[in-house]
Short mmCIF file of C-alpha atoms and ligand atoms in Angstrom, two decimals:
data_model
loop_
_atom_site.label_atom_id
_atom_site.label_comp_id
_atom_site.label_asym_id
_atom_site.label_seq_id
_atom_site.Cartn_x
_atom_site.Cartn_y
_atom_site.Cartn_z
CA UNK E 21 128.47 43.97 199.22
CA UNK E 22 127.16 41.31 196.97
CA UNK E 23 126.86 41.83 193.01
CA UNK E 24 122.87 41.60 191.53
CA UNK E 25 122.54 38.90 188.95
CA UNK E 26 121.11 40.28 185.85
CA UNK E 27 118.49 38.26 185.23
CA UNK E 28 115.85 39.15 182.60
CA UNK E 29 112.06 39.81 184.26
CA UNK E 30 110.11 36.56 183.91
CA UNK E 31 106.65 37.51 182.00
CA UNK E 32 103.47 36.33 183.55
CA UNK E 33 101.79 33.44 181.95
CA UNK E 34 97.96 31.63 183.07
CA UNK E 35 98.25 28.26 184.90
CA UNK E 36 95.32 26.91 185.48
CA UNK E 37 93.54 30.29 185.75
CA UNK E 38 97.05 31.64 187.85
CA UNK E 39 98.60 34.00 186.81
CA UNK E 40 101.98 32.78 187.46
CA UNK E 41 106.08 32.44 185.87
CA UNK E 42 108.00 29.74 184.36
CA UNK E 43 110.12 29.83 187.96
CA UNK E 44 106.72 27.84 190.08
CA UNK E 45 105.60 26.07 186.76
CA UNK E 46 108.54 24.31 185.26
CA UNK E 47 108.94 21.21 187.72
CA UNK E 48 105.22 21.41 188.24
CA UNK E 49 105.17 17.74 186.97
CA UNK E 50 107.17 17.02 190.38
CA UNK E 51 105.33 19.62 192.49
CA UNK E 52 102.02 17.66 191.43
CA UNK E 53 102.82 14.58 192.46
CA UNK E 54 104.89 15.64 195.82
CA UNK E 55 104.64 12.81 198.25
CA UNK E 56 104.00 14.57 201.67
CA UNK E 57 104.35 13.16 205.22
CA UNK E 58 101.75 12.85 207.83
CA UNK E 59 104.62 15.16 209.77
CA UNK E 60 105.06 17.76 207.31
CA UNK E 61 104.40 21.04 208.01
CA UNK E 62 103.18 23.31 204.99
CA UNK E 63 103.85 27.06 205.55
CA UNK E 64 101.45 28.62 203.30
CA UNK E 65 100.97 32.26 202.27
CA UNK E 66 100.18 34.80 199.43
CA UNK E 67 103.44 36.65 198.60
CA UNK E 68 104.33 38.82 201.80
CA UNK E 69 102.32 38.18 204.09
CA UNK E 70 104.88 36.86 206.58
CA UNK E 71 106.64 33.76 205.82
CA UNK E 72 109.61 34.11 206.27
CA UNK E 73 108.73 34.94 210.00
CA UNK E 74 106.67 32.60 210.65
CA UNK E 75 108.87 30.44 208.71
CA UNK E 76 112.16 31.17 210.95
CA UNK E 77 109.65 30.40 214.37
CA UNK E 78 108.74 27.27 213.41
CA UNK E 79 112.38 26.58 212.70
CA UNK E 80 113.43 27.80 216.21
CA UNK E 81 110.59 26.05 217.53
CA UNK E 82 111.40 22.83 215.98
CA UNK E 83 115.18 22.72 215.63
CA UNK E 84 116.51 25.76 218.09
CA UNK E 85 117.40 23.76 220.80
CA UNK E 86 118.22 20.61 219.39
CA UNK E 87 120.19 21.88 215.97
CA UNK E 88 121.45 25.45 216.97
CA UNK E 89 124.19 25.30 214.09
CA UNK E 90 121.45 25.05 211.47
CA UNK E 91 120.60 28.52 212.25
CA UNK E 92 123.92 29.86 210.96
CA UNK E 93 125.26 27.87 209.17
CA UNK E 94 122.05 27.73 206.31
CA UNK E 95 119.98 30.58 205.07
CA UNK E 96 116.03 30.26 205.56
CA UNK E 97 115.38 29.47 202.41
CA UNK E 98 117.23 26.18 202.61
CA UNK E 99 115.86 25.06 205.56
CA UNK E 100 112.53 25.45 204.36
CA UNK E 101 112.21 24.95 200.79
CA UNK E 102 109.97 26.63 198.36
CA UNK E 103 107.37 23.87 197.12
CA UNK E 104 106.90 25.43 193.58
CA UNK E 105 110.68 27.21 193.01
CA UNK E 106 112.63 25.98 190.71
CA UNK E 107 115.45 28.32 189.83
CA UNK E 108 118.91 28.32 188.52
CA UNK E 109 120.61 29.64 191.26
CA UNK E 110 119.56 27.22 193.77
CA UNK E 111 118.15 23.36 193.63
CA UNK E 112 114.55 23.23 193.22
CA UNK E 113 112.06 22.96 195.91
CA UNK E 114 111.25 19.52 195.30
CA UNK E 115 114.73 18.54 195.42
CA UNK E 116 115.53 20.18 198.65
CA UNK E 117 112.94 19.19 200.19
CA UNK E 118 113.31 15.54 199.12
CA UNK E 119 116.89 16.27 200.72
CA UNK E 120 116.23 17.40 204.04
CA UNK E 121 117.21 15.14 206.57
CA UNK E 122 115.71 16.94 209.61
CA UNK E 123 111.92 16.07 210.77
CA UNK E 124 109.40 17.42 211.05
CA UNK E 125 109.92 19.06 207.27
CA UNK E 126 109.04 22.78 206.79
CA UNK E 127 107.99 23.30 203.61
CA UNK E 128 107.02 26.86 202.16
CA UNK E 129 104.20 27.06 199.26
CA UNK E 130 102.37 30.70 197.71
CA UNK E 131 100.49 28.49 195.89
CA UNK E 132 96.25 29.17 196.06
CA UNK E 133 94.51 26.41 197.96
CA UNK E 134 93.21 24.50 194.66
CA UNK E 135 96.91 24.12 193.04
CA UNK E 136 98.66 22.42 196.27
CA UNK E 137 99.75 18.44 195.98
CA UNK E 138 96.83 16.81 196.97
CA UNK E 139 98.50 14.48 198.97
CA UNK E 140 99.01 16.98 201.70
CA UNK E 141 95.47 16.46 202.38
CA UNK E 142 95.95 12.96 201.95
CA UNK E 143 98.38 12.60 204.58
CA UNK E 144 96.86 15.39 207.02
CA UNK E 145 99.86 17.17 207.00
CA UNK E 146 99.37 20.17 209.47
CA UNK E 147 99.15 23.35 207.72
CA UNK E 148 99.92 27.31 208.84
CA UNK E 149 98.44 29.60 206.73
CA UNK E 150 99.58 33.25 207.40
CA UNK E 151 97.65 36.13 205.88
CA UNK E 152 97.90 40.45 205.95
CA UNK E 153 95.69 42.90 205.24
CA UNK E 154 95.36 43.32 201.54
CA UNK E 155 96.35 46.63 201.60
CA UNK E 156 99.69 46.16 203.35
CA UNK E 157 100.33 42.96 201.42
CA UNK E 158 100.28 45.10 198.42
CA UNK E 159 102.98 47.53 199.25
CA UNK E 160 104.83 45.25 200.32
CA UNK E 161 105.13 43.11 196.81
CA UNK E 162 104.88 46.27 195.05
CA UNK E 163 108.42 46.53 196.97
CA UNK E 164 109.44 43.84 197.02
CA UNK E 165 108.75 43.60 192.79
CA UNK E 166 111.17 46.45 192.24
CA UNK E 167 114.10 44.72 193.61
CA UNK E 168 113.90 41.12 193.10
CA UNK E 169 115.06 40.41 189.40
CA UNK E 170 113.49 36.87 189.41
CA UNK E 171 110.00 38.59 189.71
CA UNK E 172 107.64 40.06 186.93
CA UNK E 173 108.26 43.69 186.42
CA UNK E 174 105.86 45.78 188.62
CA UNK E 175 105.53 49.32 186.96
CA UNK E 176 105.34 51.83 188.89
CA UNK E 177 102.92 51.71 192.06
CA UNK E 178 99.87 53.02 190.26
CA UNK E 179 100.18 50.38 187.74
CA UNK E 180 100.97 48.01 190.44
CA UNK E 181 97.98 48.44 192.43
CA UNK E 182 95.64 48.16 189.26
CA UNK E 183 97.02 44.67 188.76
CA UNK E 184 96.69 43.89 192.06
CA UNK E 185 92.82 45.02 192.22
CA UNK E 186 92.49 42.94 189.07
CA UNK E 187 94.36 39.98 190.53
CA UNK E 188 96.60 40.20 187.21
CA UNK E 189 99.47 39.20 189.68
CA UNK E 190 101.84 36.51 190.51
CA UNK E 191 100.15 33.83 192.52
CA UNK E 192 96.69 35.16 191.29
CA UNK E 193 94.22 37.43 193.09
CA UNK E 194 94.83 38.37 197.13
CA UNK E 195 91.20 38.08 197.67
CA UNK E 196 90.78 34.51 196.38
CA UNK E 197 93.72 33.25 197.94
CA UNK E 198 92.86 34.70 201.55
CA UNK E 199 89.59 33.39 201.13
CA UNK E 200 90.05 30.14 199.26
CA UNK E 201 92.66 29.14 202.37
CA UNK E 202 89.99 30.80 204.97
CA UNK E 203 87.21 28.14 202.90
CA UNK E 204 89.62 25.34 203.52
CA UNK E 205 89.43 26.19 207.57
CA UNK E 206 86.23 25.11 207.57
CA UNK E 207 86.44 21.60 206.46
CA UNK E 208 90.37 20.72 206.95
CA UNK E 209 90.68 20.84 210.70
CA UNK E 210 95.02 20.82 210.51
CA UNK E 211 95.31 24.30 209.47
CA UNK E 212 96.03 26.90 211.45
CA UNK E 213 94.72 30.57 210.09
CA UNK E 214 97.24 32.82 211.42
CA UNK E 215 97.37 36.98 210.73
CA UNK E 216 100.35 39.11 210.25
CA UNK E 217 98.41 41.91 212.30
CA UNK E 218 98.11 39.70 215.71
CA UNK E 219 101.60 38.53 215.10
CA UNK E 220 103.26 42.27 214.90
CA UNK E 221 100.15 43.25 217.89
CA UNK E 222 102.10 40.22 220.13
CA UNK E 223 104.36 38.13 218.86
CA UNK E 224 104.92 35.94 222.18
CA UNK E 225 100.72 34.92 222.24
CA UNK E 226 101.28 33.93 218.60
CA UNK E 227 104.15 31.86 219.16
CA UNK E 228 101.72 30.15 222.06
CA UNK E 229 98.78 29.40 219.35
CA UNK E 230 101.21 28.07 217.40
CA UNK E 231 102.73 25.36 219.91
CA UNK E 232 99.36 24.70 220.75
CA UNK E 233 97.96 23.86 217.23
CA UNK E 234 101.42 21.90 216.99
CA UNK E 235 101.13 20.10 219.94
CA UNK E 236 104.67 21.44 221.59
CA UNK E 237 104.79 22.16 224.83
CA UNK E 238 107.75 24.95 225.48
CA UNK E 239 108.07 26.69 228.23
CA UNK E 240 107.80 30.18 228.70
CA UNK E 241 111.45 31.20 228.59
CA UNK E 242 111.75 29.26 225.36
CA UNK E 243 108.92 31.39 223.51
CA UNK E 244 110.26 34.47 224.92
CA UNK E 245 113.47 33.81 223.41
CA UNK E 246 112.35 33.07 219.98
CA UNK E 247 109.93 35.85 220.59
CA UNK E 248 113.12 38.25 220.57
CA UNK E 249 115.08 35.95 218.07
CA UNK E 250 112.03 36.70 216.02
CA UNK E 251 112.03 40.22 216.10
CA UNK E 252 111.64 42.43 212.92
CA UNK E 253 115.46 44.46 213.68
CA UNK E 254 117.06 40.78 214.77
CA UNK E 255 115.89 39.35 211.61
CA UNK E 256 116.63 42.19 209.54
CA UNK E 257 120.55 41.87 210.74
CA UNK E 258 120.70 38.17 210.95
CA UNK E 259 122.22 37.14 207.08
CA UNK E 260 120.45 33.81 207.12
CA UNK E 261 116.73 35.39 207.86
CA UNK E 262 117.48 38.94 205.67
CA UNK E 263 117.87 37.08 202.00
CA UNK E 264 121.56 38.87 201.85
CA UNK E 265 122.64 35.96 200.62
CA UNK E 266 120.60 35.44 197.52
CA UNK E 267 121.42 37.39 194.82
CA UNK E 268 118.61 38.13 192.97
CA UNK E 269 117.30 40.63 195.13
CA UNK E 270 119.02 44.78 194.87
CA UNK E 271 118.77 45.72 198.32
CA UNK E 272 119.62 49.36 197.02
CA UNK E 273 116.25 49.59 195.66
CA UNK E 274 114.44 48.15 198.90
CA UNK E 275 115.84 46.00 201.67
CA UNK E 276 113.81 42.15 202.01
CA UNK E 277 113.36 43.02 205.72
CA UNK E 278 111.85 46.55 204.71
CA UNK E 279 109.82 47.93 207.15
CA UNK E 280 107.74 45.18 208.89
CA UNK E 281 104.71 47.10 209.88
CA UNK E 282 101.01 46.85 210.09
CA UNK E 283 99.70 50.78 208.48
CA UNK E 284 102.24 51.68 206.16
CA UNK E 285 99.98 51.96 203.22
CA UNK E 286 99.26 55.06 204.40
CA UNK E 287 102.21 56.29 202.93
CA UNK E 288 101.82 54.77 199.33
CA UNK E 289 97.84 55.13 198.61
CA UNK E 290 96.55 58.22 197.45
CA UNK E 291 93.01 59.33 198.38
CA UNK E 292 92.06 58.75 195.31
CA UNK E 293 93.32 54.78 195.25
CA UNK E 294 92.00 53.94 198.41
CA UNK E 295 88.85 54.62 198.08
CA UNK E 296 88.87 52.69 194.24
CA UNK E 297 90.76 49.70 196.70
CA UNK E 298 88.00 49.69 199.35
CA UNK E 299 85.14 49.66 196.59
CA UNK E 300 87.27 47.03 194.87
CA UNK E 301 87.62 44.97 197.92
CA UNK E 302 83.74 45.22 199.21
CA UNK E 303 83.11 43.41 195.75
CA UNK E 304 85.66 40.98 195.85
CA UNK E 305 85.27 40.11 199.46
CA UNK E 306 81.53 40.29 199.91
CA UNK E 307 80.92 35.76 200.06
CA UNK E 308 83.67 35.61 202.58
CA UNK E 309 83.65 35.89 206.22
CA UNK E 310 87.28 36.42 206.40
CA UNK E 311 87.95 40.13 208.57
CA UNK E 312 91.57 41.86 207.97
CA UNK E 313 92.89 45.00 210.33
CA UNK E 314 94.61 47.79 208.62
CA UNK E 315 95.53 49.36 211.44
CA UNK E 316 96.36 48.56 214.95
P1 LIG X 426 107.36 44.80 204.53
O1 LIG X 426 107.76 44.82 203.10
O2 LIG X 426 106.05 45.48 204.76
O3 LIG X 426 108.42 45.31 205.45
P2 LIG X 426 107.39 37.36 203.18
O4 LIG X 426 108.33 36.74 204.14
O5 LIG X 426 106.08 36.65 203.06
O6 LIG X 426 108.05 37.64 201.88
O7 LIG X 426 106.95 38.77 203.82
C1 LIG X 426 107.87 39.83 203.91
C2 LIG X 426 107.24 40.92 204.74
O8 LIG X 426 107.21 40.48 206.11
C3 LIG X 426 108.05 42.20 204.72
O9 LIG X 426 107.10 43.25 204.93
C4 LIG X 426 108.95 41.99 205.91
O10 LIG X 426 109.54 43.15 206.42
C5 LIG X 426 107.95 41.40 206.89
N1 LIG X 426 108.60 40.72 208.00
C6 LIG X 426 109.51 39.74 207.95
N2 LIG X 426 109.94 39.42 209.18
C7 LIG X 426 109.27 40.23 210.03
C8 LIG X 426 109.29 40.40 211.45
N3 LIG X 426 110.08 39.68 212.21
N4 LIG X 426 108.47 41.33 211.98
C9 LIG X 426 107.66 42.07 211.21
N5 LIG X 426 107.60 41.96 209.86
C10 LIG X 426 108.41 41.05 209.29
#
C-alpha cells in the first residue's frame, strides 16, 4: 500500500504550438540539445499508446539474457528514461539517460515529430514509433488523467473527449502526432511504425518485426518467452512494469495496467460522441494515409 503524493495538477501551457506542462518543458534547454548515439534507440509514442510494452520488449530483447537482475532490481521507467521528464521525484530524463551505462540506450519520448533533438536524425538513431486507435488512446488517458497527480486535470469524460477532438491536450493533437510520425516513415528509413492493435492481435509476430527492423536474430524460444513475459496480466503483477512504485499515480481511481484492450471504447462513448468523434476524425485525418482498427 503506497501513500499518493499530493501534488497540485500542472496547468497546460503552449510550447511551440504544444500544448504541454512545466514537467516536459523545464530542462527543455537540455532536451534540445541531447546528444544521441548512432545506437540509440528512441521509443516514441503519443500518451498510451503502448510504451511501456513495447518499452519492457525491447528491454528483454536487449538486456534479458545478458542482465536478468536489471529486470528486478529497477522499475521501467529507469531503465528507459523519459526524454522530456523532469520531475521532482525522480532525476530528469536527460540525466538518466546521460547515466545509463548499458548499450544500446532505450530512451522513451511523447514528444510530436517536429519537437524531438534533432540530432537523433543526425546520428540515425533507430526509432519505434508505436501508435492506437484514436479512440482507444483516448480512454485510456482519459484514465489514466484521473489518477496520475503529475498530469493536467481531465474533467470528467465528456469534457475530456472535447479536448481531445480539439487537440487541447498534453502532447498536442492525436491526429497530428500519428500522422506527423507516419510523414516521417516516408523519408527516415530507421523507424519502425508499429500498432498497438497488431501487437494485442499477436504479440509473438510483433516481437519478430521488431528483431528484424533491429537486426537481432533470437530464436524462437527466446521470443516466445518474452512473448509471455510480455503479457498484459504478467505485466500488470510484475512491480517494476505496473508503475506501483511511483507515487504519483492513485491506483484506487484506475490501475496503470488497466485493461489492455483493443474495443473498450465501447464502453465510454455514447452514441451521441461517437458519431461527433468519427466526423471529427474524417476532418482531421483526411491528408493522411495512416489506417487505425478499432476493433479486432
Ligand atoms: P489501457 O488503459 O487501455 O488498459 P502507455 O504505456 O503508453 O502509457 O500505455 C498504457 C496502455 O497500454 C494501457 O492501456 C495499458 O493497459 C496498456 N498496456 C500496457 N502493457 C500492456 C500489455 N502487455 N498488453 C496490452 N496492453 C498493455
Amino acid at each position: 500500500d503506497m501513500s499518493v503524493l499530493k501534488l497540485s495538477r500542472p496547468e497546460l501551457i503552449d510550447f511551440e504550438g504544444i500544448s504541454m506542462i512545466h514537467y516536459f518543458t523545464d530542462n527543455w534547454e537540455k532536451v534540445k540539445n541531447f546528444q544521441a548515439r548512432p545506437d540509440d534507440i528512441l521509443i516514441a509514442t503519443y500518451p498510451k499508446a503502448g510504451t511501456t510494452w513495447v518499452s519492457y520488449i525491447l528491454d528483454l530483447l536487449y538486456f534479458g539474457n545478458v542482465a536478468p537482475e536489471r529486470q528486478t532490481s529497477q522499475p521501467i521507467y529507469m531503465r528507459v528514461p523519459f526524454l522530456e521528464s523532469c520531475f521532482q521525484v525522480i532525476p530528469s530524463g536527460t540525466e538518466l539517460t546521460d547515466n545509463l551505462k548499458t548499450s544500446p540506450r532505450l530512451i522513451k519520448t511523447h514528444l510530436p515529430v517536429q519537437l524531438v533533438p534533432k540530432s537523433f536524425w543526425e546520428q540515425n538513431s533507430r526509432v519505434v514509433y508505436v501508435a492506437r486507435n484514436a479512440k482507444d488512446n483516448a480512454v485510456s488517458y482519459f484514465n489514466f488523467d484521473r489518477m496520475n497527480m503529475a498530469e493536467p486535470e481531465p474533467g470528467d469524460w465528456n469534457t475530456f473527449i472535447q479536448k481531445f477532438m480539439e487537440g487541447k491536450i498534453l502532447f498536442g493533437p492525436w491526429f497530428d502526432h500519428v500522422s506527423g510520425w507516419w510523414e516521417k516513415k516516408q523519408t527516415y528509413s530507421n523507424l519502425q511504425y508499429l500498432f498497438y492493435e497488431d501487437l494485442v492481435e499477436d504479440t509473438g509476430r510483433e516481437v519478430e518485426r521488431l528483431c528484424s527492423f533491429l537486426g537481432l536474430s533470437t530464436s524462437p524460444e527466446e521470443r516466445e518467452k518474452i512473448t509471455k513475459g510480455v503479457h498484459f496480466d504478467a505485466m500488470k503483477q510484475n512491480k517494476m512494469t505496473n508503475y506501483s512504485t511511483l507515487p504519483v499515480m492513485d491506483f484506487k481511481i484506475s490501475p496503470f495496467m488497466r485493461k489492455g484492450k483493443v474495443g473498450d471504447w465501447k464502453n465510454h462513448f455514447t452514441v451521441a460522441q461517437n458519431e461527433q468523434f468519427d466526423e471529427v476524425y474524417k476532418q482531421k485525418m483526411k491528408n493522411t494515409s495512416v489506417k487505425f482498427r478499432t476493433e479486432l
